[in-house]
CSV table of C-alpha atoms in Angstrom, one decimal:
chain,number,residue,atom,x,y,z
H,183,MET,CA,14.9,5.9,-7.3
H,184,GLY,CA,16.6,2.6,-7.9
H,185,ILE,CA,14.6,-0.6,-8.3
H,186,ILE,CA,16.0,-2.0,-5.0
H,187,VAL,CA,14.9,1.1,-3.1
H,188,THR,CA,11.5,1.0,-4.7
H,189,ILE,CA,11.1,-2.6,-3.7
H,190,ILE,CA,12.2,-1.9,-0.1
H,191,ILE,CA,9.8,1.1,0.2
H,192,GLY,CA,7.0,-1.0,-1.4
H,193,ALA,CA,7.7,-3.8,1.0
H,194,VAL,CA,7.6,-1.5,4.1
H,195,ALA,CA,4.5,0.3,2.8
H,196,GLY,CA,2.7,-2.9,2.1
H,197,TRP,CA,3.7,-4.4,5.5
H,198,LEU,CA,2.5,-1.2,7.2
H,199,GLY,CA,-0.7,-1.2,5.3
H,200,SER,CA,-1.4,-4.8,6.2
H,201,LEU,CA,-0.8,-4.0,9.9
H,202,ILE,CA,-3.2,-1.1,9.8
H,203,TYR,CA,-5.9,-2.9,7.7
H,204,LYS,CA,-6.6,-6.3,9.2
H,205,GLY,CA,-7.8,-8.4,6.4
H,206,SER,CA,-6.6,-11.5,4.5
H,207,SER,CA,-2.8,-11.8,4.4
H,208,LEU,CA,-1.1,-11.5,1.1
H,209,GLY,CA,2.3,-12.7,2.2
H,210,ILE,CA,5.6,-10.9,1.6
H,211,ILE,CA,5.4,-10.8,-2.2
H,212,GLY,CA,1.7,-9.7,-2.1
H,213,ASN,CA,2.7,-7.0,0.4
H,214,ILE,CA,5.5,-5.7,-1.9
H,215,ILE,CA,3.1,-5.6,-4.8
H,216,ALA,CA,0.4,-3.9,-2.8
H,217,GLY,CA,2.9,-1.4,-1.5
H,218,ILE,CA,4.3,-0.5,-4.9
H,219,ALA,CA,0.8,-0.3,-6.5
H,220,GLY,CA,-0.3,1.5,-3.3
H,221,SER,CA,2.3,4.2,-3.9
H,222,PHE,CA,0.7,5.0,-7.2
H,223,VAL,CA,-2.8,4.8,-5.8
H,224,GLY,CA,-1.9,6.8,-2.7
H,225,GLY,CA,-0.1,9.4,-4.8
H,226,TRP,CA,-3.1,9.8,-7.1
H,227,LEU,CA,-5.6,9.9,-4.2
H,228,LEU,CA,-3.6,12.3,-2.1
H,229,GLY,CA,-3.0,14.5,-5.2
H,230,ILE,CA,-6.7,14.8,-5.8
H,231,LEU,CA,-7.3,15.7,-2.2
H,232,GLY,CA,-4.4,18.3,-2.3
H,233,VAL,CA,-2.4,16.6,0.5
H,234,SER,CA,1.3,16.1,0.4
H,235,LEU,CA,3.2,13.9,2.9
H,236,GLY,CA,6.6,15.0,1.8
H,237,THR,CA,9.1,14.0,-0.8
H,238,GLY,CA,11.5,11.8,1.2
H,239,ILE,CA,11.5,8.2,2.0
H,240,VAL,CA,9.1,8.6,5.0
H,241,GLY,CA,6.6,10.4,2.8
H,242,ALA,CA,6.9,7.7,0.1
H,243,ILE,CA,6.3,5.0,2.7
H,244,LEU,CA,3.3,6.8,4.2
H,245,THR,CA,1.8,7.5,0.8
H,246,GLY,CA,2.4,3.8,-0.2
H,247,ALA,CA,0.8,2.6,3.0
H,248,ILE,CA,-2.3,4.7,2.5
H,249,GLY,CA,-2.6,3.4,-1.1
H,250,ALA,CA,-1.9,-0.2,0.1
H,251,ILE,CA,-4.8,0.1,2.6
H,252,VAL,CA,-7.1,1.2,-0.2
H,253,ILE,CA,-6.0,-1.7,-2.3
H,254,LEU,CA,-6.3,-4.2,0.5
H,255,PHE,CA,-9.8,-2.9,1.3
H,256,LEU,CA,-10.9,-3.3,-2.3
H,257,LEU,CA,-9.3,-6.7,-2.6
H,258,ASN,CA,-11.1,-7.9,0.5
H,259,LEU,CA,-14.4,-6.6,-1.0
H,260,ILE,CA,-13.8,-8.6,-4.2
H,261,ILE,CA,-12.2,-11.8,-2.8
H,262,LYS,CA,-14.2,-13.2,0.0
H,263,LYS,CA,-12.5,-15.8,2.3
H,264,LYS,CA,-14.5,-18.9,3.1
């Protein structure tokens, strides 16, 4: 995939993950980073579980969103808002 498509999928996955997991907001750049990193985490996690959400754009967005939720959960455990 091209870098632009990766950024767009990461942005959508991060946004979707932030909608599902209500925690501290990371902003648009944070959502993109969480979505891109979430794609790797989600792919790894779903691979361990033996689950595949498909190979298309929708599967990539859902996998990234699952990974972004995991990342957002861990970030909210580490960084406490006052």
